[in-house]
Coordinates of C-alpha atoms and ligand atoms in Angstrom, one line a residue:
X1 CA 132.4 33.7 109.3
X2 CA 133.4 35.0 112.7
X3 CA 135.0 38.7 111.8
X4 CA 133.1 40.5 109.2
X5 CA 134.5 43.1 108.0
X6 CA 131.5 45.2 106.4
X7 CA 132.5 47.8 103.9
X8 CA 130.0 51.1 103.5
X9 CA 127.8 50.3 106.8
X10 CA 127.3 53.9 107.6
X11 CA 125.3 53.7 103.9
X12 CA 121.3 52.9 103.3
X13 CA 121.8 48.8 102.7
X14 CA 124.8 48.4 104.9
X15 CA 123.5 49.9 108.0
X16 CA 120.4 47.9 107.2
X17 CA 122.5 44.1 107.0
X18 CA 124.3 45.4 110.0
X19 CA 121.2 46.1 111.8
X20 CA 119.6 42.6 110.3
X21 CA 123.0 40.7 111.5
X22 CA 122.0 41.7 115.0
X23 CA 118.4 40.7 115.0
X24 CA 119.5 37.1 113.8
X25 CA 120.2 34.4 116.0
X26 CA 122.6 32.5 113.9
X27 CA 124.8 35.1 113.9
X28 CA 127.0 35.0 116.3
X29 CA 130.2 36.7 115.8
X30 CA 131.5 40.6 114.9
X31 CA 131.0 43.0 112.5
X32 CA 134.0 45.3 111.7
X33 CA 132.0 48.1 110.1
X34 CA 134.5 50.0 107.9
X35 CA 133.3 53.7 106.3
X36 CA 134.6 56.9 104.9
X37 CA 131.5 58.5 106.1
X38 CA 130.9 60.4 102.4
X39 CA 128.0 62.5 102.3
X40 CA 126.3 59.3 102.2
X41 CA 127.0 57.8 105.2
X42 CA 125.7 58.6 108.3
X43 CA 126.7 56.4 111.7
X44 CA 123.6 57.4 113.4
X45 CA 122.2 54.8 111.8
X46 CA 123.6 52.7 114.2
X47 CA 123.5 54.3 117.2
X48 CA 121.6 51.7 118.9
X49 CA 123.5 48.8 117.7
X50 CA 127.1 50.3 118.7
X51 CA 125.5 50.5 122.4
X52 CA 123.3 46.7 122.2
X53 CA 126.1 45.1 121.0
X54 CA 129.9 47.4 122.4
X55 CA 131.9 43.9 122.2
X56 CA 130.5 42.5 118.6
X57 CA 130.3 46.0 116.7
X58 CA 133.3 48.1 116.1
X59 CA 133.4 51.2 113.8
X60 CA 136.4 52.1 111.8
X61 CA 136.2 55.2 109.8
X62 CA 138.7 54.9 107.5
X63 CA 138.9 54.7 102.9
X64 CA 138.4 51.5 101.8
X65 CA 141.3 53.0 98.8
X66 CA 144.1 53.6 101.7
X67 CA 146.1 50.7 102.0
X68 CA 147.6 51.0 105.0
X69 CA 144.7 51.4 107.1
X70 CA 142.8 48.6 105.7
X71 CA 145.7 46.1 106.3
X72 CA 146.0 47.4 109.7
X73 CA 142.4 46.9 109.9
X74 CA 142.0 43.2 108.7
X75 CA 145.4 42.5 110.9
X76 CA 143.7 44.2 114.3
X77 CA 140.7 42.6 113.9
X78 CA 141.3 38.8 112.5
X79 CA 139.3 39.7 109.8
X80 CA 137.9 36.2 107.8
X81 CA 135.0 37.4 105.9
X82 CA 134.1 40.5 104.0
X83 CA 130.7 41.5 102.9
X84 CA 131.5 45.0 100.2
X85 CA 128.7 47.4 100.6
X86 CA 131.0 50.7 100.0
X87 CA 130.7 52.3 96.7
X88 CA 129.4 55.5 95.3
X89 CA 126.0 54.8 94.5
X90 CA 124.1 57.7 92.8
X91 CA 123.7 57.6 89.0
X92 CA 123.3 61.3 88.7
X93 CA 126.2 62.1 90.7
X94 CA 128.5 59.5 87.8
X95 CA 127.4 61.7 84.9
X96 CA 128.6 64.9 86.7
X97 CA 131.9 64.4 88.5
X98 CA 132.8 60.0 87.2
X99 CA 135.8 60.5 89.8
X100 CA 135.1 58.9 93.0
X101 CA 133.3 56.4 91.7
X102 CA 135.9 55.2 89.5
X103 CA 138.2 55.4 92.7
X104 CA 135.8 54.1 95.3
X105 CA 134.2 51.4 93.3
X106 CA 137.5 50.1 91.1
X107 CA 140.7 51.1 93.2
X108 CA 138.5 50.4 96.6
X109 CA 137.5 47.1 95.4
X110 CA 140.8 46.0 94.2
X111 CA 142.4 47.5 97.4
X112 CA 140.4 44.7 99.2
X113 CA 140.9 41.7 96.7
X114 CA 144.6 42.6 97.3
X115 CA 143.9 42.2 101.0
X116 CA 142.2 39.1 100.5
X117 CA 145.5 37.6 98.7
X118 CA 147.7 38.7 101.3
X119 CA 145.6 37.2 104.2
X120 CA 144.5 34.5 102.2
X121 CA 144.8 32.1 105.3
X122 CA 143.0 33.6 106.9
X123 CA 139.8 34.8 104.7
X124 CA 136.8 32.7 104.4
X125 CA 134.3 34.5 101.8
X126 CA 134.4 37.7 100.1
X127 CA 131.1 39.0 99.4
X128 CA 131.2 41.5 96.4
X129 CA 127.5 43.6 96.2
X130 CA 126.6 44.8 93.1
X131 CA 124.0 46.2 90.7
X132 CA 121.9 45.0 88.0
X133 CA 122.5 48.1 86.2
X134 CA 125.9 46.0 84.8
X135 CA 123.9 44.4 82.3
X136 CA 122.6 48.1 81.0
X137 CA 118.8 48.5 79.5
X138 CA 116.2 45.6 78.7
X139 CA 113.7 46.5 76.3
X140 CA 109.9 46.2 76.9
X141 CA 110.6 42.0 77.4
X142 CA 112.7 39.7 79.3
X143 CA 114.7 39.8 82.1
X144 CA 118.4 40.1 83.4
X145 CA 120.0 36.7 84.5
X146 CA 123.4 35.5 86.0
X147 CA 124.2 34.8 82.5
X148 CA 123.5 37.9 81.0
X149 CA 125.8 39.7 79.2
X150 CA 127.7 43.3 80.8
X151 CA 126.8 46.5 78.9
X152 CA 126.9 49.5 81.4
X153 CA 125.5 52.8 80.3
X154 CA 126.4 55.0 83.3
X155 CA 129.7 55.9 84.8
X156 CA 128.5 54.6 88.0
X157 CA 127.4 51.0 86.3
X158 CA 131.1 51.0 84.4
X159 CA 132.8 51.3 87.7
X160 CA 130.6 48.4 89.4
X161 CA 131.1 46.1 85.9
X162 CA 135.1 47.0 86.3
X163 CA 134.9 45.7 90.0
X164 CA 132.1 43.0 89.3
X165 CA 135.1 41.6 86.6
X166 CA 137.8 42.3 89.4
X167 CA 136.2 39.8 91.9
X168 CA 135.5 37.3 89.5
X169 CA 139.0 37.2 88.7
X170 CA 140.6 37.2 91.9
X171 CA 138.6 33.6 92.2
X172 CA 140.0 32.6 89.1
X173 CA 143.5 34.0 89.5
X174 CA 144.3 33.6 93.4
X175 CA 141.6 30.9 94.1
X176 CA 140.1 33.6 96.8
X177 CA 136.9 32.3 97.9
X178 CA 134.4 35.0 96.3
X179 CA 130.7 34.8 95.9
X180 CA 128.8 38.1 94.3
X181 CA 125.4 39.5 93.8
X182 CA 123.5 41.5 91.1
X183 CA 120.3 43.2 92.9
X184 CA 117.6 45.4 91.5
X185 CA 116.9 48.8 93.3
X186 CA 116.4 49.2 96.3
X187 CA 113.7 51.1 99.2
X188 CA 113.4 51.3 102.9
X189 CA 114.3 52.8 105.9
X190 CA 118.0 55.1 106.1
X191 CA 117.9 55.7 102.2
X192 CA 119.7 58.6 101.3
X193 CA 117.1 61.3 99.8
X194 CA 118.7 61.7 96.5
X195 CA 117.7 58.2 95.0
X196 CA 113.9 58.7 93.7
X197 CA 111.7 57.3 96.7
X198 CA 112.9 58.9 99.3
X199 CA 113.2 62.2 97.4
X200 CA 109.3 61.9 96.6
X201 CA 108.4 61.1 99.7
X202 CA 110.1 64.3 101.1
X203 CA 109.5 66.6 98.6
X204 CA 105.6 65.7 98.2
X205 CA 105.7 66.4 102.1
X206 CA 107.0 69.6 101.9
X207 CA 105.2 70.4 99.1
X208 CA 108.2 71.2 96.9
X209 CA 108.1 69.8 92.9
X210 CA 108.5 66.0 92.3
X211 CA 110.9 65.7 89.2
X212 CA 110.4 62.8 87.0
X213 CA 112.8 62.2 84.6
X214 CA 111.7 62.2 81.0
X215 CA 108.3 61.1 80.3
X216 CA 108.1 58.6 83.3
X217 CA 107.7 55.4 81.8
X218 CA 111.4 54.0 82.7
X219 CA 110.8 50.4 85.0
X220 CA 112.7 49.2 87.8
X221 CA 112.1 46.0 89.7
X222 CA 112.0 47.3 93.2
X223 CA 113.0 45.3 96.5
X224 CA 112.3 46.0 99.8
X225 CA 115.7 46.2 101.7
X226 CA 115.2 44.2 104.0
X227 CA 114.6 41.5 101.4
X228 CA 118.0 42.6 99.8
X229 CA 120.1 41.7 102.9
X230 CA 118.2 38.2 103.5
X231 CA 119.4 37.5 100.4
X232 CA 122.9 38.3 101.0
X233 CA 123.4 36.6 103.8
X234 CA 121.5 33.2 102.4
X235 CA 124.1 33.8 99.5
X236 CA 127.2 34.1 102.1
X237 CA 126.0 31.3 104.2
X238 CA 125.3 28.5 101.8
X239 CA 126.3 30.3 97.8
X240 CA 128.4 28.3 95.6
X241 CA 131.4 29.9 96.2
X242 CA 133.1 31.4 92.8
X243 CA 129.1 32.2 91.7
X244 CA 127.3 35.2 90.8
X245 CA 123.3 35.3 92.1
X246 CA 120.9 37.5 90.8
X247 CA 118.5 38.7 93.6
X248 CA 115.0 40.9 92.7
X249 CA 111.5 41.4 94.0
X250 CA 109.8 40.1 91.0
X251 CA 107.8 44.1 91.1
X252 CA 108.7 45.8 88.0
X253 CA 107.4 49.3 88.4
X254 CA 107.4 52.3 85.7
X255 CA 108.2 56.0 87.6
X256 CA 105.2 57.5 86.8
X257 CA 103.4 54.4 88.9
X258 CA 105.5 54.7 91.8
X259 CA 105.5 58.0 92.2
X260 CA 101.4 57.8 92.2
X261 CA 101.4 55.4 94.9
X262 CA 103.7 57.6 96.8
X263 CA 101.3 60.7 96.1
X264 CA 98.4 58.5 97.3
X265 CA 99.8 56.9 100.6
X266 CA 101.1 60.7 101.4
X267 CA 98.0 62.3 101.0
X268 CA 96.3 59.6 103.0
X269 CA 99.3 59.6 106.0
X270 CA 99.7 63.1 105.9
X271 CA 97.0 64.9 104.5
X272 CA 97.8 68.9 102.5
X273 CA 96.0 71.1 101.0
X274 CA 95.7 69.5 97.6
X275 CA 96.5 66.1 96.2
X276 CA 100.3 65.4 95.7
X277 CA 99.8 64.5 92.5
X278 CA 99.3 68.0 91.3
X279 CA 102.9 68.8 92.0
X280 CA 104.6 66.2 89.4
X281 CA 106.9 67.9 87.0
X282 CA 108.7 66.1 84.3
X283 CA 112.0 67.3 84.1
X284 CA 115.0 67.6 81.4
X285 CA 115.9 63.2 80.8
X286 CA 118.6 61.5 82.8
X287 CA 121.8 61.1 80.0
X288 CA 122.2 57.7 79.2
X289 CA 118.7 56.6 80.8
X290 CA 118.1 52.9 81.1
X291 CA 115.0 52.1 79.9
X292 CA 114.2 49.0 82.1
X293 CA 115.4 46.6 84.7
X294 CA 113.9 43.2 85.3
X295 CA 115.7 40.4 87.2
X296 CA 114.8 36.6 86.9
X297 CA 116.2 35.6 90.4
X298 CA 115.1 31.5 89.8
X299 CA 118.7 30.7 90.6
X300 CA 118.4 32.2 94.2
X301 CA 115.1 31.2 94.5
X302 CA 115.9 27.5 93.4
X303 CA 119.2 26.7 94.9
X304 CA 119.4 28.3 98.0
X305 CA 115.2 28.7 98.8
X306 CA 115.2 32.6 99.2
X307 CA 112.1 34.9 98.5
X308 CA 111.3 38.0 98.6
X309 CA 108.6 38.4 102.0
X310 CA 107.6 42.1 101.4
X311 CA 104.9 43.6 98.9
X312 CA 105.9 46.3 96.8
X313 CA 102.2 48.2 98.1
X314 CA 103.0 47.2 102.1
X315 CA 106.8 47.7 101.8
X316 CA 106.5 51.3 100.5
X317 CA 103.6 52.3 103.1
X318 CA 106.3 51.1 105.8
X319 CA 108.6 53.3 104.0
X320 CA 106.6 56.5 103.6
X321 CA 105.6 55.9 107.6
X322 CA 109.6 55.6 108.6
X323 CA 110.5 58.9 107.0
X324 CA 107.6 60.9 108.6
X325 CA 108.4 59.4 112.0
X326 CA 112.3 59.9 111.7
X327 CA 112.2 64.0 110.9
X328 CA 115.3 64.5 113.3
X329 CA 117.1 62.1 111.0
X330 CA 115.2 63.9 108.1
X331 CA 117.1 67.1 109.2
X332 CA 120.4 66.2 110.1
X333 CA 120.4 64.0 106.8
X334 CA 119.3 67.3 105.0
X335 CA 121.3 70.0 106.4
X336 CA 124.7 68.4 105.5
X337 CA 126.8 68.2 102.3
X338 CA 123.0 66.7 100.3
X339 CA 121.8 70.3 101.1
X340 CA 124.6 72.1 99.6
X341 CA 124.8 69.3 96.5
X342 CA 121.5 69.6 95.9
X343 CA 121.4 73.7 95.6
X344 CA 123.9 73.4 92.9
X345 CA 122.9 70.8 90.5
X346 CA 119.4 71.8 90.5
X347 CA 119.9 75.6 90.4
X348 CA 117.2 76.9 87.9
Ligands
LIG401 P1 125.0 54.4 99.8 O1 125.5 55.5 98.9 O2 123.8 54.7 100.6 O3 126.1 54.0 100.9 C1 127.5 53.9 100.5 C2 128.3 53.9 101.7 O4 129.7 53.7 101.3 C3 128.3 55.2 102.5 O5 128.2 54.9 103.9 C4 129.6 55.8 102.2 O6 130.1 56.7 103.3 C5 130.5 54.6 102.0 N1 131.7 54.9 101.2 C6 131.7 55.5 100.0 N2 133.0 55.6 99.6 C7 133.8 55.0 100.5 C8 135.2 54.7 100.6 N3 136.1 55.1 99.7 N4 135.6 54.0 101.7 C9 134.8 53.6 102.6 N5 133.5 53.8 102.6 C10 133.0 54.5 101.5 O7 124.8 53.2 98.9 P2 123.7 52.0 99.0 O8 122.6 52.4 98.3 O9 123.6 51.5 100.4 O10 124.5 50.8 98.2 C11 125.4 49.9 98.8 C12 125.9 49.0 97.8 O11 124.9 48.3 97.1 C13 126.7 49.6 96.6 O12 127.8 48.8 96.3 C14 125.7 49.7 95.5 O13 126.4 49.6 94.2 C15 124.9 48.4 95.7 N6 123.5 48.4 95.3 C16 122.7 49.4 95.6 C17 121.3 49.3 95.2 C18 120.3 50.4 95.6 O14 119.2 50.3 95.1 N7 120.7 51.3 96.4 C19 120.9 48.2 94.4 C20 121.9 47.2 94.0 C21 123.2 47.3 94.5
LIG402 O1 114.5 62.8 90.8 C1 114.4 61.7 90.2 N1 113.5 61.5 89.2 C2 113.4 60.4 88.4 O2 112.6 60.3 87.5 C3 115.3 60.6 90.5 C4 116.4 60.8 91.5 C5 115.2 59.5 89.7 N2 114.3 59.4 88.7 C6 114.3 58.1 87.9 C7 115.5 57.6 87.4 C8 115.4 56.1 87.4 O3 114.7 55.6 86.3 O4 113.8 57.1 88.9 C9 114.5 55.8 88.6 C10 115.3 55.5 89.9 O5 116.3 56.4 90.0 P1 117.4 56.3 91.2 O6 116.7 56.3 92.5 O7 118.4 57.4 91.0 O8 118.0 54.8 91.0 P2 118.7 54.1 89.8 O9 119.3 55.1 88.9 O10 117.7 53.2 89.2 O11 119.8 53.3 90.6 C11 119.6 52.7 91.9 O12 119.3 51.3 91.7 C12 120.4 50.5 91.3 C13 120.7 52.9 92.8 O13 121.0 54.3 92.9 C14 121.9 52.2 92.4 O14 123.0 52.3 93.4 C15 121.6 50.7 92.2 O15 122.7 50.1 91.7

């Protein structure tokens, strides 16, 4: 794992394993970081990296979906392992315009694969990342493992199960060296402000409405990002190749809760006028809303000894701090294409 070509970098968890690549000291090699820069993906997050590190990072901007310029890429480059951040990510954005994430997160993904099987000499592990929301809605009990069954309820979850089966596959098929993981959401530093955190965060700053979907009682298990790529790279290092590993943080959350706690930190960080609280507004439901997540990571835990090290409390105090002491990255993120995306879908 010399040449790693990572796919979606410019994005909230690839720019955050890039950055966590560099602070390690067994990695020693390059990161190939390849991006189409979407609305989500913003290469100041790496600023600093691209000047620490000018002969180990190299930024390609280019469609993981154009052929050409990905072979030309793995060929220029020596490329050996891939670790596949890139997709669409946003749920909301599926149920209005399913397009690009069919394109992105099927076509993008098999564009790869079919890389792999061309330089198969020459590739060492392909790392697919994926979503828990594969395995669709628990009810109130249990919890999502590796052997739980795919039932998608959202465009965007369809188009990671269609990829999810792609990699698995290619293993089978062409014997391509594959391992893949199915994480729970999510928070941190560089997280685009559409997804709910961030959003709240923001808007209970500025004082604007926080929109809960629905009656607020939905759960996510939420991990700390940082926690997310630590898993990832345990997986790519010493995963069964061939194997899928569910990875969580063991914090299952409703909305409502989360949403408190993000109310309470902000009004003791950054003190208004009245208590955040008072501008929740439950909003029209999310189509298709999954009721609950919950992962049982006791493979990853057991076989290859990771755990998550953050708290949900501590990890989203780090968060709300981040965002109030990054508003130039605050405004730049807001007064692109978000902005404009934003105005439209939630007119009136
Ligand atoms: P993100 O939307 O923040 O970033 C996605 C990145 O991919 C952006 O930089 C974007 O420019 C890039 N991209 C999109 N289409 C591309 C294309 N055609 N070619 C090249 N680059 C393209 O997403 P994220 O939240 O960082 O998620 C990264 C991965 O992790 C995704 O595969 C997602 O399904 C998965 N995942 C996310 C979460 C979560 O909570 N955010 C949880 C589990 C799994
Ligand atoms: O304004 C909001 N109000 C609200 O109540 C938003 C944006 C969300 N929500 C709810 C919907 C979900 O129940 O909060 C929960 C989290 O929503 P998102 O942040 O949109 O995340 P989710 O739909 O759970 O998906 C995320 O986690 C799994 C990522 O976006 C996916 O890429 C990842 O696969």
């Amino acid at each position: 794992m010399h040449n790693i070509l990572v796919t979606g970098g410019c994005g909230f968890i690839g720019a955050n394993f890039i950055r966590y690549l560099f602070s390690r000291n067994d990695f020693t090699g390059r990161v190939i970081n390849v991006d189409r820069l979407t609305y989500a993906g913003n290469p100041e997050n790496l600023t600093d990296i691209a000047s620490a590190f000018p002969d180990r990072y190299r930024f390609v901007k280019a469609d993981i979906c154009d052929r050409e310029a990905m072979e030309k890429t793995f060929d220029a480059n020596g490329v050996d392992t891939i670790c596949h951040f890139a997709a669409e990510s946003h749920v909301d954005r599926s149920i209005v315009g399913p397009d690009d994430f069919v394109r992105t997160n099927i076509l993008g993904t098999f564009t790869l694969l079919e890389l792999c099987r061309k330089f198969s000499r020459q590739i060492e592990l392909f790392h697919h990342v994926s979503t828990d929301e594969v395995f669709g809605s628990l009810g109130e009990t249990g919890h999502f493992t590796e052997k739980t069954p795919y039932d998608p309820s959202s465009p965007y979850s369809a188009s990671k199960a269609a990829s999810d089966h792609l990699v698995m596959a290619y293993a089978r098929t062409y014997k391509i060296p594959v391992t893949l993981s199915n994480c729970s959401n999510n928070y941190g530093p560089y997280q685009f402000p559409e997804k709910l955190i961030p959003l709240m965060i923001l808007n209970g700053l500025e004082g604007k409405p926080l929109p809960v979907y629905g009656d607020g009682r939905n759960i996510r298990d939420w991990l700390y990002v940082e926690d997310h790529c630590a898993a990832v790279w345990r997986i790519m290092q010493q995963g069964r190749r061939g194997e899928c590993y569910c990875i969580g943080g063991r914090s299952e959350r409703t909305n409502l809760q989360v949403v408190h706690d993000i109310c309470n930190i902000l009004d003791e960080e950054a003190p208004g006028p009245e208590s955040r609280r008072k501008l929740i507004s439950f909003v029209k439901d999310r189509p298709g809303h999954d009721l609950r997540y919950a992962i049982d990571c006791t493979k990853l835990e057991t076989e290859l000894g990771w755990k998550p090290q953050e708290h949900f409390e501590s990890g989203l105090r780090k968060t709300v701090r981040w965002y109030l002491r990054h508003p130039q990255w605050v405004e730049r993120v807001r007064s692109g294409e978000y902005q404009k995306w934003i105005e439209t879908h939630y007119a009136g």
